[in-house]
Amino acid sequence: MPERTTVRLTEDLLNRAKRKAAAEGRTLTSLIEEGLRAVVAEKRETAKSTRVMPRVSKARGGLVGGVRLGDLQETDDIDNVRRMLRSE
């Protein structure tokens, strides 16, 4: 069974949505539902495709040139946080 919920929209957006639903011969609920389904499906697909792995050189099996190993160590992060806290 569908659940009821309250959605707060600006008056302008609500009026435009009502006009669009009426022009298409459908309910406001169906219009909102279709939009939410599209956004939820889009986010799921985008989340999977945005994961970027660091490039690795196939020739030597190491990191690609220009990547400093020191940038990847936790100790550098801790030192940076300490410096930022001292400067406040």
Short mmCIF file of N, CA and C in Angstrom, two decimals:
data_model
loop_
_atom_site.label_atom_id
_atom_site.label_comp_id
_atom_site.label_asym_id
_atom_site.label_seq_id
_atom_site.Cartn_x
_atom_site.Cartn_y
_atom_site.Cartn_z
N MET A 1 0.84 -1.18 0.00
CA MET A 1 0.00 0.00 0.00
C MET A 1 0.89 1.24 0.00
N PRO A 2 0.61 2.20 -0.87
CA PRO A 2 1.40 3.42 -0.91
C PRO A 2 1.30 4.20 0.40
N GLU A 3 2.39 4.85 0.75
CA GLU A 3 2.41 5.67 1.96
C GLU A 3 2.17 7.12 1.62
N ARG A 4 1.64 7.85 2.57
CA ARG A 4 1.43 9.28 2.41
C ARG A 4 2.61 10.02 3.02
N THR A 5 2.95 11.13 2.43
CA THR A 5 4.03 11.95 2.98
C THR A 5 3.75 13.41 2.63
N THR A 6 4.43 14.28 3.32
CA THR A 6 4.31 15.71 3.05
C THR A 6 5.56 16.18 2.34
N VAL A 7 5.37 16.91 1.27
CA VAL A 7 6.49 17.45 0.52
C VAL A 7 6.31 18.95 0.45
N ARG A 8 7.33 19.69 0.79
CA ARG A 8 7.25 21.15 0.74
C ARG A 8 7.89 21.64 -0.55
N LEU A 9 7.10 22.34 -1.35
CA LEU A 9 7.57 22.87 -2.63
C LEU A 9 7.26 24.36 -2.68
N THR A 10 8.05 25.09 -3.45
CA THR A 10 7.73 26.49 -3.64
C THR A 10 6.41 26.58 -4.41
N GLU A 11 5.71 27.67 -4.22
CA GLU A 11 4.41 27.85 -4.87
C GLU A 11 4.54 27.78 -6.39
N ASP A 12 5.59 28.40 -6.91
CA ASP A 12 5.81 28.42 -8.35
C ASP A 12 6.03 27.00 -8.90
N LEU A 13 6.88 26.22 -8.23
CA LEU A 13 7.15 24.87 -8.68
C LEU A 13 5.90 24.00 -8.60
N LEU A 14 5.16 24.14 -7.53
CA LEU A 14 3.93 23.36 -7.37
C LEU A 14 2.93 23.70 -8.47
N ASN A 15 2.75 24.98 -8.76
CA ASN A 15 1.81 25.38 -9.81
C ASN A 15 2.24 24.85 -11.18
N ARG A 16 3.54 24.93 -11.45
CA ARG A 16 4.04 24.42 -12.74
C ARG A 16 3.84 22.91 -12.84
N ALA A 17 4.08 22.20 -11.75
CA ALA A 17 3.91 20.74 -11.74
C ALA A 17 2.44 20.37 -11.94
N LYS A 18 1.55 21.10 -11.28
CA LYS A 18 0.10 20.84 -11.44
C LYS A 18 -0.33 21.07 -12.88
N ARG A 19 0.16 22.15 -13.49
CA ARG A 19 -0.21 22.43 -14.89
C ARG A 19 0.32 21.34 -15.82
N LYS A 20 1.55 20.89 -15.59
CA LYS A 20 2.13 19.84 -16.43
C LYS A 20 1.35 18.55 -16.28
N ALA A 21 1.02 18.18 -15.04
CA ALA A 21 0.25 16.95 -14.81
C ALA A 21 -1.11 17.04 -15.51
N ALA A 22 -1.77 18.18 -15.38
CA ALA A 22 -3.08 18.35 -16.02
C ALA A 22 -2.97 18.29 -17.53
N ALA A 23 -1.93 18.90 -18.08
CA ALA A 23 -1.75 18.90 -19.53
C ALA A 23 -1.51 17.49 -20.06
N GLU A 24 -0.91 16.64 -19.23
CA GLU A 24 -0.63 15.27 -19.63
C GLU A 24 -1.75 14.31 -19.23
N GLY A 25 -2.79 14.85 -18.57
CA GLY A 25 -3.91 14.03 -18.15
C GLY A 25 -3.56 13.02 -17.07
N ARG A 26 -2.75 13.43 -16.13
CA ARG A 26 -2.32 12.53 -15.05
C ARG A 26 -2.37 13.25 -13.72
N THR A 27 -2.12 12.53 -12.66
CA THR A 27 -2.16 13.13 -11.33
C THR A 27 -0.81 13.74 -10.98
N LEU A 28 -0.85 14.67 -10.04
CA LEU A 28 0.39 15.26 -9.54
C LEU A 28 1.25 14.18 -8.88
N THR A 29 0.60 13.25 -8.18
CA THR A 29 1.33 12.16 -7.53
C THR A 29 2.12 11.34 -8.55
N SER A 30 1.51 11.01 -9.67
CA SER A 30 2.21 10.20 -10.67
C SER A 30 3.38 10.97 -11.27
N LEU A 31 3.22 12.27 -11.43
CA LEU A 31 4.30 13.10 -11.97
C LEU A 31 5.49 13.11 -11.00
N ILE A 32 5.20 13.33 -9.71
CA ILE A 32 6.26 13.36 -8.70
C ILE A 32 6.92 11.99 -8.60
N GLU A 33 6.12 10.93 -8.62
CA GLU A 33 6.65 9.57 -8.52
C GLU A 33 7.60 9.26 -9.69
N GLU A 34 7.20 9.64 -10.89
CA GLU A 34 8.05 9.40 -12.06
C GLU A 34 9.38 10.15 -11.93
N GLY A 35 9.31 11.40 -11.46
CA GLY A 35 10.54 12.18 -11.29
C GLY A 35 11.46 11.58 -10.24
N LEU A 36 10.90 11.12 -9.13
CA LEU A 36 11.72 10.52 -8.09
C LEU A 36 12.35 9.21 -8.56
N ARG A 37 11.58 8.42 -9.30
CA ARG A 37 12.14 7.17 -9.82
C ARG A 37 13.32 7.46 -10.76
N ALA A 38 13.19 8.46 -11.58
CA ALA A 38 14.27 8.82 -12.51
C ALA A 38 15.51 9.26 -11.76
N VAL A 39 15.34 10.09 -10.74
CA VAL A 39 16.49 10.59 -9.98
C VAL A 39 17.16 9.46 -9.21
N VAL A 40 16.38 8.60 -8.59
CA VAL A 40 16.96 7.49 -7.82
C VAL A 40 17.71 6.54 -8.74
N ALA A 41 17.16 6.22 -9.89
CA ALA A 41 17.83 5.33 -10.84
C ALA A 41 19.11 5.98 -11.36
N GLU A 42 19.07 7.29 -11.63
CA GLU A 42 20.23 8.01 -12.14
C GLU A 42 21.36 7.99 -11.13
N LYS A 43 21.06 8.22 -9.87
CA LYS A 43 22.09 8.25 -8.83
C LYS A 43 22.76 6.89 -8.68
N ARG A 44 21.98 5.82 -8.76
CA ARG A 44 22.53 4.48 -8.62
C ARG A 44 23.51 4.20 -9.75
N GLU A 45 23.16 4.56 -10.99
CA GLU A 45 24.04 4.34 -12.13
C GLU A 45 25.27 5.22 -12.05
N THR A 46 25.10 6.47 -11.64
CA THR A 46 26.21 7.41 -11.55
C THR A 46 27.20 6.97 -10.48
N ALA A 47 26.71 6.51 -9.34
CA ALA A 47 27.58 6.11 -8.24
C ALA A 47 28.50 4.97 -8.67
N LYS A 48 28.01 4.05 -9.44
CA LYS A 48 28.83 2.94 -9.88
C LYS A 48 29.89 3.38 -10.88
N SER A 49 29.57 4.33 -11.72
CA SER A 49 30.49 4.72 -12.79
C SER A 49 31.49 5.79 -12.37
N THR A 50 31.33 6.43 -11.21
CA THR A 50 32.23 7.51 -10.83
C THR A 50 33.45 7.03 -10.04
N ARG A 51 33.49 5.77 -9.68
CA ARG A 51 34.63 5.28 -8.90
C ARG A 51 35.86 5.26 -9.80
N VAL A 52 36.90 5.95 -9.38
CA VAL A 52 38.13 6.04 -10.17
C VAL A 52 39.26 5.41 -9.38
N MET A 53 39.89 4.46 -10.00
CA MET A 53 41.03 3.79 -9.36
C MET A 53 42.31 4.49 -9.78
N PRO A 54 43.32 4.52 -8.90
CA PRO A 54 44.59 5.15 -9.28
C PRO A 54 45.24 4.37 -10.42
N ARG A 55 45.88 5.13 -11.31
CA ARG A 55 46.54 4.48 -12.44
C ARG A 55 47.81 3.80 -11.96
N VAL A 56 48.08 2.65 -12.51
CA VAL A 56 49.28 1.90 -12.17
C VAL A 56 50.02 1.59 -13.46
N SER A 57 51.33 1.81 -13.44
CA SER A 57 52.15 1.52 -14.61
C SER A 57 52.23 0.01 -14.80
N LYS A 58 51.95 -0.46 -16.00
CA LYS A 58 52.04 -1.89 -16.29
C LYS A 58 53.50 -2.29 -16.53
N ALA A 59 54.33 -1.35 -16.91
CA ALA A 59 55.72 -1.65 -17.23
C ALA A 59 56.51 -2.04 -15.99
N ARG A 60 56.35 -1.29 -14.90
CA ARG A 60 57.14 -1.56 -13.70
C ARG A 60 56.30 -2.07 -12.55
N GLY A 61 54.98 -1.98 -12.68
CA GLY A 61 54.12 -2.43 -11.60
C GLY A 61 54.02 -1.43 -10.47
N GLY A 62 54.56 -0.24 -10.66
CA GLY A 62 54.52 0.77 -9.61
C GLY A 62 53.56 1.89 -9.95
N LEU A 63 53.61 2.94 -9.18
CA LEU A 63 52.75 4.09 -9.43
C LEU A 63 53.21 4.85 -10.67
N VAL A 64 52.30 5.49 -11.32
CA VAL A 64 52.61 6.29 -12.50
C VAL A 64 53.45 7.49 -12.07
N GLY A 65 54.34 7.93 -12.93
CA GLY A 65 55.19 9.07 -12.62
C GLY A 65 54.39 10.29 -12.20
N GLY A 66 54.94 11.06 -11.30
CA GLY A 66 54.26 12.26 -10.83
C GLY A 66 53.49 12.03 -9.53
N VAL A 67 53.39 10.79 -9.08
CA VAL A 67 52.71 10.49 -7.82
C VAL A 67 53.78 10.27 -6.78
N ARG A 68 53.76 11.12 -5.75
CA ARG A 68 54.74 10.96 -4.68
C ARG A 68 54.17 10.02 -3.63
N LEU A 69 54.93 9.05 -3.24
CA LEU A 69 54.49 8.09 -2.25
C LEU A 69 54.18 8.78 -0.93
N GLY A 70 54.92 9.83 -0.62
CA GLY A 70 54.69 10.57 0.62
C GLY A 70 53.30 11.18 0.69
N ASP A 71 52.71 11.49 -0.48
CA ASP A 71 51.36 12.05 -0.50
C ASP A 71 50.32 11.03 -0.07
N LEU A 72 50.67 9.76 -0.12
CA LEU A 72 49.71 8.71 0.17
C LEU A 72 49.80 8.19 1.60
N GLN A 73 50.74 8.67 2.37
CA GLN A 73 50.94 8.14 3.71
C GLN A 73 50.11 8.89 4.73
N GLU A 74 49.56 8.17 5.70
CA GLU A 74 48.73 8.77 6.75
C GLU A 74 49.50 9.78 7.59
N THR A 75 50.78 9.55 7.79
CA THR A 75 51.54 10.45 8.65
C THR A 75 51.55 11.87 8.11
N ASP A 76 51.57 12.01 6.79
CA ASP A 76 51.51 13.34 6.20
C ASP A 76 50.18 14.01 6.52
N ASP A 77 49.10 13.24 6.46
CA ASP A 77 47.78 13.78 6.78
C ASP A 77 47.71 14.24 8.23
N ILE A 78 48.26 13.45 9.12
CA ILE A 78 48.25 13.80 10.54
C ILE A 78 49.05 15.08 10.77
N ASP A 79 50.21 15.17 10.12
CA ASP A 79 51.03 16.38 10.25
C ASP A 79 50.29 17.62 9.73
N ASN A 80 49.60 17.47 8.60
CA ASN A 80 48.83 18.59 8.05
C ASN A 80 47.72 19.03 9.01
N VAL A 81 47.04 18.09 9.63
CA VAL A 81 45.98 18.43 10.57
C VAL A 81 46.57 19.16 11.77
N ARG A 82 47.68 18.70 12.27
CA ARG A 82 48.33 19.35 13.42
C ARG A 82 48.70 20.80 13.06
N ARG A 83 49.26 21.01 11.85
CA ARG A 83 49.63 22.35 11.42
C ARG A 83 48.41 23.25 11.33
N MET A 84 47.31 22.72 10.79
CA MET A 84 46.09 23.53 10.66
C MET A 84 45.54 23.89 12.03
N LEU A 85 45.60 22.97 12.98
CA LEU A 85 45.09 23.25 14.32
C LEU A 85 45.93 24.31 15.02
N ARG A 86 47.23 24.29 14.79
CA ARG A 86 48.10 25.28 15.41
C ARG A 86 47.88 26.67 14.83
N SER A 87 47.50 26.74 13.55
CA SER A 87 47.33 28.05 12.91
C SER A 87 46.01 28.72 13.26
N GLU A 88 45.09 28.01 13.90
CA GLU A 88 43.78 28.60 14.25
C GLU A 88 43.85 29.50 15.44
#
